[in-house]
Amino acid sequence: MAKSEREIAVEVICGKWGNGDERIVNLVNAGYNPSNIQTIVNQIAHDMVEYKQAEKQVGKEILEIDVDLNKYGALVLNFTGA
């Protein structure tokens, strides 16, 4: 059973299909469209960058938590952001 283009794109990211012209030849010989696979690879890379940026923002917001045990006698969490 043939793998989906997304599965192949993940394998490309992992380096299993070679690089440059070698990868193109390998993909074509296996019956895949290198252009379609590259589009998916680019989308995965874009999504990973967006995820990392969101992860950093959440981390920043957590660092901005205000804990004032002396004033309130309890843990008070103030989250900033949306």
mmCIF file of C-alpha atoms in Angstrom, residues 8-81:
data_model
loop_
_atom_site.group_PDB
_atom_site.id
_atom_site.type_symbol
_atom_site.label_atom_id
_atom_site.label_comp_id
_atom_site.label_asym_id
_atom_site.label_seq_id
_atom_site.Cartn_x
_atom_site.Cartn_y
_atom_site.Cartn_z
ATOM 1 C CA ILE A 8 6.382 10.882 2.595
ATOM 2 C CA ALA A 9 6.849 14.570 3.491
ATOM 3 C CA VAL A 10 7.629 13.587 7.084
ATOM 4 C CA GLU A 11 10.153 11.052 5.775
ATOM 5 C CA VAL A 12 11.683 13.800 3.603
ATOM 6 C CA ILE A 13 12.062 15.995 6.687
ATOM 7 C CA CYS A 14 13.791 13.078 8.420
ATOM 8 C CA GLY A 15 16.194 12.793 5.484
ATOM 9 C CA LYS A 16 15.053 9.371 4.286
ATOM 10 C CA TRP A 17 14.742 10.415 0.615
ATOM 11 C CA GLY A 18 18.068 12.196 0.124
ATOM 12 C CA ASN A 19 18.659 15.822 -0.790
ATOM 13 C CA GLY A 20 18.367 17.991 -3.879
ATOM 14 C CA ASP A 21 18.283 16.191 -7.223
ATOM 15 C CA GLU A 22 18.766 12.815 -5.549
ATOM 16 C CA ARG A 23 15.548 13.321 -3.575
ATOM 17 C CA ILE A 24 13.626 14.394 -6.671
ATOM 18 C CA VAL A 25 14.770 11.309 -8.582
ATOM 19 C CA ASN A 26 13.962 9.033 -5.634
ATOM 20 C CA LEU A 27 10.470 10.505 -5.240
ATOM 21 C CA VAL A 28 9.693 10.324 -8.958
ATOM 22 C CA ASN A 29 10.958 6.732 -9.162
ATOM 23 C CA ALA A 30 8.668 5.831 -6.262
ATOM 24 C CA GLY A 31 5.691 7.435 -8.020
ATOM 25 C CA TYR A 32 5.403 10.640 -5.973
ATOM 26 C CA ASN A 33 5.204 14.218 -7.225
ATOM 27 C CA PRO A 34 8.216 16.055 -5.735
ATOM 28 C CA SER A 35 6.484 19.429 -6.040
ATOM 29 C CA ASN A 36 3.471 18.256 -4.035
ATOM 30 C CA ILE A 37 5.738 16.704 -1.400
ATOM 31 C CA GLN A 38 7.789 19.919 -1.121
ATOM 32 C CA THR A 39 4.611 21.949 -0.631
ATOM 33 C CA ILE A 40 3.649 19.695 2.283
ATOM 34 C CA VAL A 41 7.189 19.857 3.722
ATOM 35 C CA ASN A 42 7.018 23.662 3.588
ATOM 36 C CA GLN A 43 3.620 23.679 5.335
ATOM 37 C CA ILE A 44 4.869 21.381 8.094
ATOM 38 C CA ALA A 45 7.914 23.629 8.597
ATOM 39 C CA HIS A 46 5.671 26.718 8.713
ATOM 40 C CA ASP A 47 3.365 25.064 11.263
ATOM 41 C CA MET A 48 6.355 24.111 13.427
ATOM 42 C CA VAL A 49 7.580 27.722 13.470
ATOM 43 C CA GLU A 50 4.115 28.973 14.444
ATOM 44 C CA TYR A 51 3.890 26.337 17.202
ATOM 45 C CA LYS A 52 7.280 27.351 18.619
ATOM 46 C CA GLN A 53 6.255 31.029 18.598
ATOM 47 C CA ALA A 54 3.015 30.210 20.429
ATOM 48 C CA GLU A 55 4.925 28.050 22.908
ATOM 49 C CA LYS A 56 7.286 30.957 23.659
ATOM 50 C CA GLN A 57 4.345 33.324 24.187
ATOM 51 C CA VAL A 58 2.688 30.947 26.654
ATOM 52 C CA GLY A 59 6.002 30.611 28.492
ATOM 53 C CA LYS A 60 6.296 34.398 28.667
ATOM 54 C CA GLU A 61 2.774 34.711 30.039
ATOM 55 C CA ILE A 62 3.453 32.080 32.682
ATOM 56 C CA LEU A 63 6.546 34.020 33.761
ATOM 57 C CA GLU A 64 4.326 37.076 34.212
ATOM 58 C CA ILE A 65 2.207 35.347 36.854
ATOM 59 C CA ASP A 66 2.008 37.510 39.931
ATOM 60 C CA VAL A 67 2.168 35.530 43.162
ATOM 61 C CA ASP A 68 1.436 37.602 46.260
ATOM 62 C CA LEU A 69 1.270 35.253 49.230
ATOM 63 C CA ASN A 70 2.050 37.969 51.803
ATOM 64 C CA LYS A 71 -0.749 40.306 50.766
ATOM 65 C CA TYR A 72 -3.535 37.768 50.233
ATOM 66 C CA GLY A 73 -2.433 34.760 52.267
ATOM 67 C CA ALA A 74 -3.108 32.578 49.234
ATOM 68 C CA LEU A 75 -1.717 31.888 45.823
ATOM 69 C CA VAL A 76 -2.974 34.495 43.366
ATOM 70 C CA LEU A 77 -2.317 33.964 39.678
ATOM 71 C CA ASN A 78 -2.721 36.833 37.259
ATOM 72 C CA PHE A 79 -2.406 35.699 33.645
ATOM 73 C CA THR A 80 -1.767 38.297 30.997
ATOM 74 C CA GLY A 81 -2.764 37.947 27.391
#
